[in-house]
XYZ file of C-alpha atoms in Angstrom:
597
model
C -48.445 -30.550 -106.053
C -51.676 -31.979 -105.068
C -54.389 -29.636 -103.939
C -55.620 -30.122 -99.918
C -59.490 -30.339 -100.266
C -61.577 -28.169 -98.023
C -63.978 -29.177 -95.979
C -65.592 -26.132 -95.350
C -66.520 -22.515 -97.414
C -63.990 -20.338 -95.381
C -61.343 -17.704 -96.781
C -58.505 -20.111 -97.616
C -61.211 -21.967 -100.211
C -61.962 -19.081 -101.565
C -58.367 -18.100 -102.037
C -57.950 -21.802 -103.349
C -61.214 -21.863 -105.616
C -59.663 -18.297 -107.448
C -56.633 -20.225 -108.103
C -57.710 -23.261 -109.208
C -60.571 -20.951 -111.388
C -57.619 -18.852 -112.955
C -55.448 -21.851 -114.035
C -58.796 -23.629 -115.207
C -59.446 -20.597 -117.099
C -55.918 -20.438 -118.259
C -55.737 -23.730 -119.865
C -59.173 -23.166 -121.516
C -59.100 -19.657 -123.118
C -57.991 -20.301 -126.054
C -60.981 -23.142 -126.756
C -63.538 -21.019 -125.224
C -62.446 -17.449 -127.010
C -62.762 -20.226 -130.362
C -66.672 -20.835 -130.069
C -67.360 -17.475 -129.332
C -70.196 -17.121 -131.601
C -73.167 -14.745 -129.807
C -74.223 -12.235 -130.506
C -70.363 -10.828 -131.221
C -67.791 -13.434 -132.999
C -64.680 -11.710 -131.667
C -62.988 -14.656 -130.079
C -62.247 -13.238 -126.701
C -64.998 -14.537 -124.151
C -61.762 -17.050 -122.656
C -59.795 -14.155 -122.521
C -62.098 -12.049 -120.889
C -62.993 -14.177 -117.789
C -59.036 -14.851 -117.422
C -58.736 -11.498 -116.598
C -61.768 -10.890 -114.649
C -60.762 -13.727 -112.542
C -57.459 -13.289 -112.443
C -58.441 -9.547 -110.882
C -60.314 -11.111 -108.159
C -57.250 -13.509 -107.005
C -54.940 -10.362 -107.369
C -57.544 -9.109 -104.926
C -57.914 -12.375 -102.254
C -53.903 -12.440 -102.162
C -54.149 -9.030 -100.880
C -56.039 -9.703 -98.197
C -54.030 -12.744 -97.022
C -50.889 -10.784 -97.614
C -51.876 -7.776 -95.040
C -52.974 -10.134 -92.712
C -49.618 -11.946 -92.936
C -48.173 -8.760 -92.464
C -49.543 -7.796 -89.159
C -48.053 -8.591 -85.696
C -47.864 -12.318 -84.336
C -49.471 -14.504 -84.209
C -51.103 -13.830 -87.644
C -54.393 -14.496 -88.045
C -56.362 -15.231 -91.314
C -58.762 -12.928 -92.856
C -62.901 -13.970 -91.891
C -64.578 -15.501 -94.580
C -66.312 -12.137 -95.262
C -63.060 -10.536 -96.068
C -62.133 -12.894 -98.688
C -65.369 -12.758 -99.956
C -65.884 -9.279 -100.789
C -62.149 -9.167 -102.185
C -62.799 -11.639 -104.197
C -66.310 -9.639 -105.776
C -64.593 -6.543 -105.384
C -61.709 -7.337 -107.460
C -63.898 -9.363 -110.370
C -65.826 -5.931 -110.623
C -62.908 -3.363 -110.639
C -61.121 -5.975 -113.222
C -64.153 -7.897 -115.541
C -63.372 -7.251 -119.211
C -66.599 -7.954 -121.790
C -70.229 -9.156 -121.379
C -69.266 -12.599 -119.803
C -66.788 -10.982 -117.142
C -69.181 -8.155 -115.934
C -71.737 -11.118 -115.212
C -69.396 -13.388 -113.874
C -68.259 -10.547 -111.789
C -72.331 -10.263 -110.723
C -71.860 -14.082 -109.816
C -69.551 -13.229 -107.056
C -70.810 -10.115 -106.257
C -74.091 -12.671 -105.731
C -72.468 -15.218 -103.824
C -70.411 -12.767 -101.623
C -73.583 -11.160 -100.283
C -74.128 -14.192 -98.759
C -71.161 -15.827 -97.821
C -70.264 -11.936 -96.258
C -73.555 -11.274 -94.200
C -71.655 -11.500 -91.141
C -68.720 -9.754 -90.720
C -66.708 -12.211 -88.726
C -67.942 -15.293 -90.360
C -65.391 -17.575 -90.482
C -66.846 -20.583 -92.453
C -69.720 -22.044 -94.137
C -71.147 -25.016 -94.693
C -72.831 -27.162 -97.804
C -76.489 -25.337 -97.196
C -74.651 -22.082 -97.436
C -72.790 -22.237 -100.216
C -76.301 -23.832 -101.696
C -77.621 -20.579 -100.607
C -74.367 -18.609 -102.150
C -75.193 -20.120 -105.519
C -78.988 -18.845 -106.117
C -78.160 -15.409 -104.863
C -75.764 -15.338 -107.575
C -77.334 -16.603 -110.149
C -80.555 -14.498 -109.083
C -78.061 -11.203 -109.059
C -76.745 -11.818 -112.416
C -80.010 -12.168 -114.012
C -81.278 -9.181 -112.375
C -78.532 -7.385 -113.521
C -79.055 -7.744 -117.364
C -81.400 -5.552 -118.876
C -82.751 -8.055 -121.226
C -81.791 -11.414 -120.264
C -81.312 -14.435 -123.007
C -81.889 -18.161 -122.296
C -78.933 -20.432 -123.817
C -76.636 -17.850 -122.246
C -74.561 -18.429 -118.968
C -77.260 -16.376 -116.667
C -79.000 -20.388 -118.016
C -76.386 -22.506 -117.027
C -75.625 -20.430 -113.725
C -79.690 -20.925 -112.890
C -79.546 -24.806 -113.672
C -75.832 -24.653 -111.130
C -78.231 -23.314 -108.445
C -80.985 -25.465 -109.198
C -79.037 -28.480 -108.787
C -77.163 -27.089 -106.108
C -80.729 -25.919 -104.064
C -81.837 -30.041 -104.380
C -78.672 -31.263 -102.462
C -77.986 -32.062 -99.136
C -74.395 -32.425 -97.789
C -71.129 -30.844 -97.092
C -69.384 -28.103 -99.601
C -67.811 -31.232 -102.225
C -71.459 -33.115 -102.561
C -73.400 -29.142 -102.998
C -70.120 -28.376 -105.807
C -70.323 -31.339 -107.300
C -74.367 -31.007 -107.875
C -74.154 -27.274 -108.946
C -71.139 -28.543 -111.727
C -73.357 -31.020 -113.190
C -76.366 -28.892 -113.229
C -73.728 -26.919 -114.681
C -72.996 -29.237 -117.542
C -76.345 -30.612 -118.655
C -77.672 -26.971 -118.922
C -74.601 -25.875 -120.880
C -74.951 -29.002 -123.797
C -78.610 -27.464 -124.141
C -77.412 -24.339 -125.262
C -77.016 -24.881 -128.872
C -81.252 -25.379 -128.812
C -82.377 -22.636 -126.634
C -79.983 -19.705 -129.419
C -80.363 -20.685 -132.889
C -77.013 -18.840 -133.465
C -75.228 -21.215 -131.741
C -76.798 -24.353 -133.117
C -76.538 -22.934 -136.416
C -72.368 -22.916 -135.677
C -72.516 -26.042 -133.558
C -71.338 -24.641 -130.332
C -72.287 -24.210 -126.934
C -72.628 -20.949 -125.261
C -68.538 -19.376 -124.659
C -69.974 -17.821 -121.278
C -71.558 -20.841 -120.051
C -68.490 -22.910 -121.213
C -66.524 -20.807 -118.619
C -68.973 -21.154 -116.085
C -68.880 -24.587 -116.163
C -64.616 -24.268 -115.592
C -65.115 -22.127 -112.437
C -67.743 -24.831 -111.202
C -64.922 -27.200 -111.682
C -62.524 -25.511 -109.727
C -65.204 -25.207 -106.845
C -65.293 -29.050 -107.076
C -61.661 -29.563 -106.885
C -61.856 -27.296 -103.862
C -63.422 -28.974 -101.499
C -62.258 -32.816 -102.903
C -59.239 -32.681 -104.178
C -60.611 -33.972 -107.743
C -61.211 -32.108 -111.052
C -64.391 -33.614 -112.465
C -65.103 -34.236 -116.043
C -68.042 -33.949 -118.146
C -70.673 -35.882 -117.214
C -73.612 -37.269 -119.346
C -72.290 -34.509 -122.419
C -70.822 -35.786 -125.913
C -70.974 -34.901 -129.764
C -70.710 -31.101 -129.620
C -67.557 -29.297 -130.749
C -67.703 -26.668 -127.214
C -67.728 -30.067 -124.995
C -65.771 -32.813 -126.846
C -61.975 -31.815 -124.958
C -62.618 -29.374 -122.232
C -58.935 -28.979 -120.712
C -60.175 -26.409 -118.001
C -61.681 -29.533 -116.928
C -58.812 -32.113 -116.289
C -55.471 -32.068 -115.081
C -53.747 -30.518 -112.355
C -53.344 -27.022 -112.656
C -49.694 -26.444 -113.720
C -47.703 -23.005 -114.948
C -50.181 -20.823 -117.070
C -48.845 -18.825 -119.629
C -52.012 -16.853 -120.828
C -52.524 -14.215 -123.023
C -52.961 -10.999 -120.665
C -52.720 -7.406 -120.311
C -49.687 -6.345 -117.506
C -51.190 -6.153 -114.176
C -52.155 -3.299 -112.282
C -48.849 -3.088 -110.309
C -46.920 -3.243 -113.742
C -48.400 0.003 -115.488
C -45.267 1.595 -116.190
C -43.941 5.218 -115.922
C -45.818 7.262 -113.394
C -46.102 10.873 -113.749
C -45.694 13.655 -111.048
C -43.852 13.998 -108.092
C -40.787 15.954 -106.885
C -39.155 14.391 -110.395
C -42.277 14.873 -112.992
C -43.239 17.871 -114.546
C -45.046 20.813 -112.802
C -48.132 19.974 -114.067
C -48.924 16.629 -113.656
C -50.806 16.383 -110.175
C -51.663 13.014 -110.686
C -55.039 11.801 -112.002
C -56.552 7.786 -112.803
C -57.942 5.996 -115.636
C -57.643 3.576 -118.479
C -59.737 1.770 -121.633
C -61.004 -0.754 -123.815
C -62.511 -5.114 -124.355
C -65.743 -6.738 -126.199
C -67.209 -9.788 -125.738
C -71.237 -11.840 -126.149
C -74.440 -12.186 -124.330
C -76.898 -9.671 -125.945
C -80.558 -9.741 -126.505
C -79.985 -11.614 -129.958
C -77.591 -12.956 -132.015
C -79.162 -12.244 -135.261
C -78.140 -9.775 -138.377
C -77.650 -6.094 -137.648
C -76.929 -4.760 -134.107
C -74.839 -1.362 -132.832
C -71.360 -0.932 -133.936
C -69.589 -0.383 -130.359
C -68.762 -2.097 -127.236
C -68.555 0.380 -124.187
C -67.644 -0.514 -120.414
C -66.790 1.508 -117.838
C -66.477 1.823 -114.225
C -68.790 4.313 -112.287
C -68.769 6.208 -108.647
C -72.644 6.897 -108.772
C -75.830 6.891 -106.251
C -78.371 3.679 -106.386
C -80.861 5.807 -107.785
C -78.969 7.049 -110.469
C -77.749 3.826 -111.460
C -81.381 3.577 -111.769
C -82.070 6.089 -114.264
C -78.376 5.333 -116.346
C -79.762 1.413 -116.979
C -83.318 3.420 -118.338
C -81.113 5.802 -120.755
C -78.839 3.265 -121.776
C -81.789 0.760 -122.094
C -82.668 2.924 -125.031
C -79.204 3.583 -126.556
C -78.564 0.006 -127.161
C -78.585 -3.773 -126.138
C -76.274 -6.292 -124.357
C -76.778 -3.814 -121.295
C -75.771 -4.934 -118.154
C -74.957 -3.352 -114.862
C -73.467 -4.648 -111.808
C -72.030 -3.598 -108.517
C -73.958 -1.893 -105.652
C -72.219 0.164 -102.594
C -71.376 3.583 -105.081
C -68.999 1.238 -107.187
C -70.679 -0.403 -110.446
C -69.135 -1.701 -114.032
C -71.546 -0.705 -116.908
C -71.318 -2.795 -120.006
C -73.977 -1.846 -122.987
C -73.237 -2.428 -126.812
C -74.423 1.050 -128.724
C -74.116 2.979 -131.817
C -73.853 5.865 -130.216
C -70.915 5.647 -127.965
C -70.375 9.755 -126.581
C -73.213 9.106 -125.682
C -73.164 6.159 -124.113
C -70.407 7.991 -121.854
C -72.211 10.829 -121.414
C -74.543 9.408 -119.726
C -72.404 7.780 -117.731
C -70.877 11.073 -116.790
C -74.584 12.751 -116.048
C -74.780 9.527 -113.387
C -71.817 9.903 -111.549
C -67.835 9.645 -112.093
C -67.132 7.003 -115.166
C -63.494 5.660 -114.923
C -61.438 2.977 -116.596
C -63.700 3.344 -119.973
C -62.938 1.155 -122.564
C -64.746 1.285 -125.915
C -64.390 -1.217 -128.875
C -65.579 -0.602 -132.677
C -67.324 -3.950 -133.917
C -66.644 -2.933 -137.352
C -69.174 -2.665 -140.262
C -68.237 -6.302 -141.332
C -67.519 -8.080 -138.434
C -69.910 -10.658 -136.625
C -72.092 -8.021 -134.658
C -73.601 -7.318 -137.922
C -73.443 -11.013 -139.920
C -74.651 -13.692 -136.828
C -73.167 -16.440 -135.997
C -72.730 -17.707 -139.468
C -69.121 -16.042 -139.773
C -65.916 -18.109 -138.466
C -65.218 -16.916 -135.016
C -62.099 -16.174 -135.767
C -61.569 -14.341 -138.970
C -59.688 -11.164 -138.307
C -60.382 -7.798 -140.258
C -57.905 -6.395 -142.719
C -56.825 -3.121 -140.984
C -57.331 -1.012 -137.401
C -56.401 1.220 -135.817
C -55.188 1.155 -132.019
C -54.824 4.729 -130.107
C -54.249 5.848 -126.867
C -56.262 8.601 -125.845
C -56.127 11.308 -122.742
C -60.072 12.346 -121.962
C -63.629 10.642 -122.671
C -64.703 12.843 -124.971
C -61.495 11.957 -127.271
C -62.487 8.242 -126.770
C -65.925 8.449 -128.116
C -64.315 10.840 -131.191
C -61.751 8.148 -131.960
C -63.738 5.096 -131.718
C -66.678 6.827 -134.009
C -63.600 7.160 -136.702
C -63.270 3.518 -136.098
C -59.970 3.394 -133.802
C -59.987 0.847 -130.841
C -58.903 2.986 -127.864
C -57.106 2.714 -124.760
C -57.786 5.794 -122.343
C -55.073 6.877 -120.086
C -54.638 9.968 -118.256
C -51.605 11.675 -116.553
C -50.400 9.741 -113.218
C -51.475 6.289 -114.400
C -50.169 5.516 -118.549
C -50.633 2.215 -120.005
C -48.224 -0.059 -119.590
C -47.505 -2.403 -122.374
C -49.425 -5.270 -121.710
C -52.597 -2.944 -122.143
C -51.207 -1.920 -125.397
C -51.008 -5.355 -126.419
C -54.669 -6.616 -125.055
C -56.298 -3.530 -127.316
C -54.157 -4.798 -130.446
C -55.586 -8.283 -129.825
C -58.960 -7.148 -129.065
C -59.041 -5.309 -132.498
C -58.400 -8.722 -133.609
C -56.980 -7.345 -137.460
C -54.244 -8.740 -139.737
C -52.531 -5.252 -139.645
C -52.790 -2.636 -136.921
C -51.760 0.909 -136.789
C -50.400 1.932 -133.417
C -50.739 5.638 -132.036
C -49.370 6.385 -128.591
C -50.182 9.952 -128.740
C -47.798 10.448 -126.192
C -44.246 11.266 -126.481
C -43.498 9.291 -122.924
C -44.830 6.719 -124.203
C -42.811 5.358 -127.055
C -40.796 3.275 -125.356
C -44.066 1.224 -124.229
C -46.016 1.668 -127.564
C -42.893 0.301 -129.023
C -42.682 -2.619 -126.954
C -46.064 -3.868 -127.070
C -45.939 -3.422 -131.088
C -42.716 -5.908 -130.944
C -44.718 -8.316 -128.795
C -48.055 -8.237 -130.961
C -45.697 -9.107 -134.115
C -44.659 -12.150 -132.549
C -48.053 -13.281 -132.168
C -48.567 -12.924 -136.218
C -49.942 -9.240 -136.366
C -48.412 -7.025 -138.679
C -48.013 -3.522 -136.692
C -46.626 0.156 -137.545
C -45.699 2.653 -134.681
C -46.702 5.807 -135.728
C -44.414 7.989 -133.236
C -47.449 10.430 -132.176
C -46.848 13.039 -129.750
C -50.316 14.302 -129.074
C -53.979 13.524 -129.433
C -54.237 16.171 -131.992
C -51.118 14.552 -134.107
C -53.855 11.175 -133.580
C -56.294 13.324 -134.778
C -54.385 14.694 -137.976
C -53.728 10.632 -138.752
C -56.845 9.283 -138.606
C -58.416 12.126 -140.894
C -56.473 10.288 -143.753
C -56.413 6.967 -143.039
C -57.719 4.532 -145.756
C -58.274 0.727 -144.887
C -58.345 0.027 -148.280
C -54.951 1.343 -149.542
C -52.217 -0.667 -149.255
C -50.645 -0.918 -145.918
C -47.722 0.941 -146.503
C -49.166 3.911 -148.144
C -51.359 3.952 -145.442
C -48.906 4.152 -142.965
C -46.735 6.697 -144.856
C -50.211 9.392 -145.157
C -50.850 9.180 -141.418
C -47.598 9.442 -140.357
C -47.022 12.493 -142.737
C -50.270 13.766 -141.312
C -49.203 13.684 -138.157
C -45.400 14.698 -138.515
C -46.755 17.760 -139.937
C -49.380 18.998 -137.307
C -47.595 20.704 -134.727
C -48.947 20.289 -131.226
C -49.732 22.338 -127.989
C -51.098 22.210 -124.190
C -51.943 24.310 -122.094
C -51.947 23.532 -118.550
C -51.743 24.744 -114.733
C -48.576 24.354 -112.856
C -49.079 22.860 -109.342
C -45.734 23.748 -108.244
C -42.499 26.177 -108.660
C -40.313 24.768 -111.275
C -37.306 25.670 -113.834
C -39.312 25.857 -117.424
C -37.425 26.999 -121.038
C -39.649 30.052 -120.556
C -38.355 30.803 -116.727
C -39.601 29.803 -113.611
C -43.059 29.106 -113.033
C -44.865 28.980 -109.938
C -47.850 26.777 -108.558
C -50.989 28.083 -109.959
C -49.256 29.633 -112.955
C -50.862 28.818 -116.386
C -48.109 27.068 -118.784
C -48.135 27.058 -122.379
C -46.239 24.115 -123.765
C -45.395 23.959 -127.364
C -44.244 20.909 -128.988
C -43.401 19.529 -125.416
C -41.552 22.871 -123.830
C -43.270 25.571 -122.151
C -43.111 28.383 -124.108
C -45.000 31.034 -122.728
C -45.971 31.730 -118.525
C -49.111 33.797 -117.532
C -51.800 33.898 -115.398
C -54.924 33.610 -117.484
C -55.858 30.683 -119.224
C -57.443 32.464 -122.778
C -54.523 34.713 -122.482
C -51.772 32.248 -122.463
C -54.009 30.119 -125.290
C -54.127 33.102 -127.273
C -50.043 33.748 -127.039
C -49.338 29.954 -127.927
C -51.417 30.016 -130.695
C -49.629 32.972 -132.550
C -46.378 31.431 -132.018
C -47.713 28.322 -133.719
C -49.533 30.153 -136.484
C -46.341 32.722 -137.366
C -44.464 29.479 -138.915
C -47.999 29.588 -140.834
C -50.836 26.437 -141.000
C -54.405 25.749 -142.235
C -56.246 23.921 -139.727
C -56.569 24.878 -135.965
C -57.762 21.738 -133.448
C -58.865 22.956 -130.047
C -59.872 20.038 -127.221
C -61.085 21.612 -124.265
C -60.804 20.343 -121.546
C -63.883 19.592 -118.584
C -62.132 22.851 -116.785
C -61.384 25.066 -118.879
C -62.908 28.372 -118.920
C -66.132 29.085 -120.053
C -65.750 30.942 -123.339
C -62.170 30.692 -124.085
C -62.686 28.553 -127.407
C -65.262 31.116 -128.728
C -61.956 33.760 -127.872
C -59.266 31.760 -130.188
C -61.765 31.039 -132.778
C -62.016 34.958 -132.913
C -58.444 35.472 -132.634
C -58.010 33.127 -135.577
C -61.198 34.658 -137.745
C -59.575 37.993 -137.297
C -55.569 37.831 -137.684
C -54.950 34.584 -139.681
C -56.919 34.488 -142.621
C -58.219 31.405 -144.863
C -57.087 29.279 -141.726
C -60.505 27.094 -140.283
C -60.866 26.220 -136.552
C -61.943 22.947 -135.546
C -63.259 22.110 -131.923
C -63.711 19.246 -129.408
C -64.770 17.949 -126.100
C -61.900 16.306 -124.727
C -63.216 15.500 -121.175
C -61.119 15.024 -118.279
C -57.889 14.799 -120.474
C -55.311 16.255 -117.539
C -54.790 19.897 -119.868
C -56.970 22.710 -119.740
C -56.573 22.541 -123.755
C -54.857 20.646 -126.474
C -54.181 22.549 -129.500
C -52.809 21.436 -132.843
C -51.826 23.513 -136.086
C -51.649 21.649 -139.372
């Protein structure tokens, strides 16, 4: 069906510019993720903005859906509430370098177009004035910012845009050729690119959601003005054509995520917490040899000025920072070698959520330029899920690409999936660490073979069974005899949790009432008390009278203080030539995890 141009900036064109944008998107992902060369060649730049903008239509059709829902005669939401749905969802949802700015972008152009509460339109001068705000906000957002990157091309949009007069189509249509010319530059501004003969991925995208803004208000998808002869401009399909059914390659949206724990029919200790992980993507201070080995992004509940200090500490841990956001609510992006760290002081700031942390790999394009094929996979990874931050920071030092998830809110499959693509090997090793979770792990393995990865389920049961697997994983044994170790490494580490029940409930070990502590061994409670060390201390002989070598203790953020330095006794004392090992798990849901190998 043909789209109705708009005449003016009000909420139905922003509700019809995120549409248009996603299917734009859609149809180009696969061509941008190709020429993503800078400074990381992992092929997902397409991908990510897909999904950033694809959470900030989620986000607009909310809006017009509880308006619809209200009492006749329904009125549409004000310009300023599609607005700030629109940058509210991009930030909650941006994946990588390019969708953290392009979330800054709206943020940018929101601040504008939502000045006024009940502002129900705008005209050509104000969406001029939409456009430099956001290109001025996503500038000032990255710590270091690059020219020949898309905070360029979004500059040139604005400039071209500011020397316009006339309604919302003749303003677009300036800002997308701006757009264009700025974007074929981009090969001789970053030597990485030119060297690979590609324009900037980032910019590339830009220059689709431009498009969409054009078809907005006129009812016509422009082409490429004025550009020719480079391999990122020569067929840009998120530049022509109607927009038709997209089929593109996503994670399971945020209403799809599966099993939820707790309630009258969970188990007495899940009270229901939030949180998730992982993604990767470009636009860092250079593109040459060398550079840190992780990706790490994260939301964050934190105070202006700490935001402040977190871009100064994080400034120092790494490159490719960027921060965006404002009102309490920011997404932190930063590429480090160091990535606890890079958490932790996330954590020191305020309340990090939804962290998602990628290992570049000692031989992938982080560390070669943009010499390498963008998209040569590596042999082998290894894909975990993972229940606290300090966990995620332990796996993804061993290497492991990590999904975070945390009781009340598991990954569904589709997230599953996304981290297997993002760690972008021939063969992946999958490790649920969750017993719940098998069905899921299990599905998204079927769906990531289909796509041409070769993936074993490892059937883990607990972090600490993760753990136990990854000490003996090899890359460079054959795949099978890979798999075989870790799984024996895992089938043979019995696991443990202890936890606090938040209501009464029917246990193997009796009934239990709210407040109780719970020992659980190998998934049943097995012992009841009413101090935490106490209850540790009885689990852990039960597990160490079938006999074992190794003792793993995660503690979690509330457990009490002392109470590792108490089993490591107990274990010095009545189990001898067995060694104690001990984490930082985080906010991981259990007071402790506890494994026995």
């Amino acid at each position: 069906m043909a789209q109705v141009p708009q005449t003016f900036f009000d909420a139905l064109a922003v509700r019809t510019w995120c549409g248009l944008a996603l299917s734009a998107l859609g149809r180009a992902r696969e061509e941008i993720d190709a020429i993503n060369v800078y400074p990381v060649a992992d092929g997902d730049t397409g991908t990510n903005l897909y999904l950033t903008v694809e959470s900030a239509a989620t986000a607009v059709e909310a809006v017009f859906a509880g308006h619809e829902a209200g009492s006749a005669p329904v009125r549409p939401p004000s310009l300023a509430d599609a607005a700030r749905a629109m940058a509210h969802g991009a930030l909650i949802g941006a994946r990588g370098n390019s969708g953290t700015i392009l979330a800054q972008l709206l943020r940018g152009m929101a601040q504008v177009l939502a000045s006024e509460s009940e502002m129900t339109r705008t005209d050509g001068a104000g969406l001029s004035l939409a456009l430099r705000q956001a290109a001025d906000a996503a500038r000032q957002a990255v710590a270091h910012p690059v020219e020949g990157t898309v905070l360029t091309v979004a500059a040139a949009a604005a400039d071209a845009a500011g020397s316009a007069e006339g309604d919302c189509g003749t303003i677009a249509r300036a800002a997308h050729r701006g757009a264009c010319t700025a974007l074929a530059a981009t090969p001789g501004q970053l030597a990485v690119l030119g060297r690979a003969g590609v324009v900037d991925a980032g910019g590339r995208g830009l220059v689709a959601v431009l498009a969409a803004l054009v078809e907005t208000f006129t009812g016509e998808s422009p082409g490429m003005p004025g550009v020719s002869g480079l391999p990122g401009l020569q067929s840009f399909s998120g530049l022509s054509g109607s927009p038709g059914r997209v089929e593109p390659v996503r994670a399971e949206s945020a209403g799809g995520r599966g099993r939820a724990q707790g309630g009258e029919g969970g188990k007495p200790w899940d009270a229901g917490r939030g949180g998730e992980a992982s993604a990767g993507d470009e636009h860092g201070p250079d593109g040459e040899e060398g550079g840190p080995a992780f990706e790490v992004i994260y939301l964050l509940e934190a105070e202006d000025a700490a935001v402040g200090r977190l871009r100064q500490r994080l400034d120092a841990l790494g490159d490719s920072l960027v921060v965006v956001g404002g009102d309490g609510l920011w997404n932190v992006h930063v590429h480090v070698d160091d990535a606890g760290a890079a958490v932790e002081a996330g954590v020191e700031a305020g309340r990090p959520y939804r962290i998602r942390i990628t290992h570049f790999g000692a031989d992938d394009a982080h560390t070669r330029g943009g010499e390498r094929p963008p998209r040569e996979r590596v042999q082998r990874a290894v894909v975990a899920v993972v229940p606290g931050e300090g966990l995620v920071g332990l796996y993804a030092e061993a290497g492991a690409t990590t999904v975070l998830a945390r009781p009340g809110e598991p990954p569904a499959s589709g997230e599953l999936v996304e981290a297997v693509r993002r760690a972008h090997a021939r063969e992946v090793v999958l490790l649920p660490n969750d017993a719940d979770l098998r069905h899921t792990a299990a599905a998204a393995a079927e769906q990531a073979r289909t796509e041409g990865i070769r993936v074993a389920l490892i059937p883990t049961r607990s972090a600490v069974q993760g753990i136990a697997a990854l000490a003996v994983h090899e890359p460079d044994r054959r795949f099978d005899e890979d798999v075989v170790s870790m799984t024996s490494a895992a089938g043979a580490t019995r696991y443990a949790e202890v936890v606090v029940a938040v209501r009464e409930s029917w246990t193997m070990a009796g009934i239990c009432q709210a407040g109780d502590v719970l020992g659980l061994v190998d998934g049943d409670v097995a012992v009841i008390g009413s101090d935490v060390a106490a209850t540790a201390e009885g689990v852990l002989d039960r597990m160490l009278s079938a006999g074992g070598e190794l003792v793993t203790l995660v503690l979690g953020d509330e457990a009490p203080e002392g109470v590792a330095q108490r089993l490591e006794s107990r274990v010095r004392e009545a189990y001898l030539a067995v060694d104690t090992v001990v984490y930082r798990g985080g906010r991981q849901g259990a007071l402790l995890l506890i494994g026995v190998e």
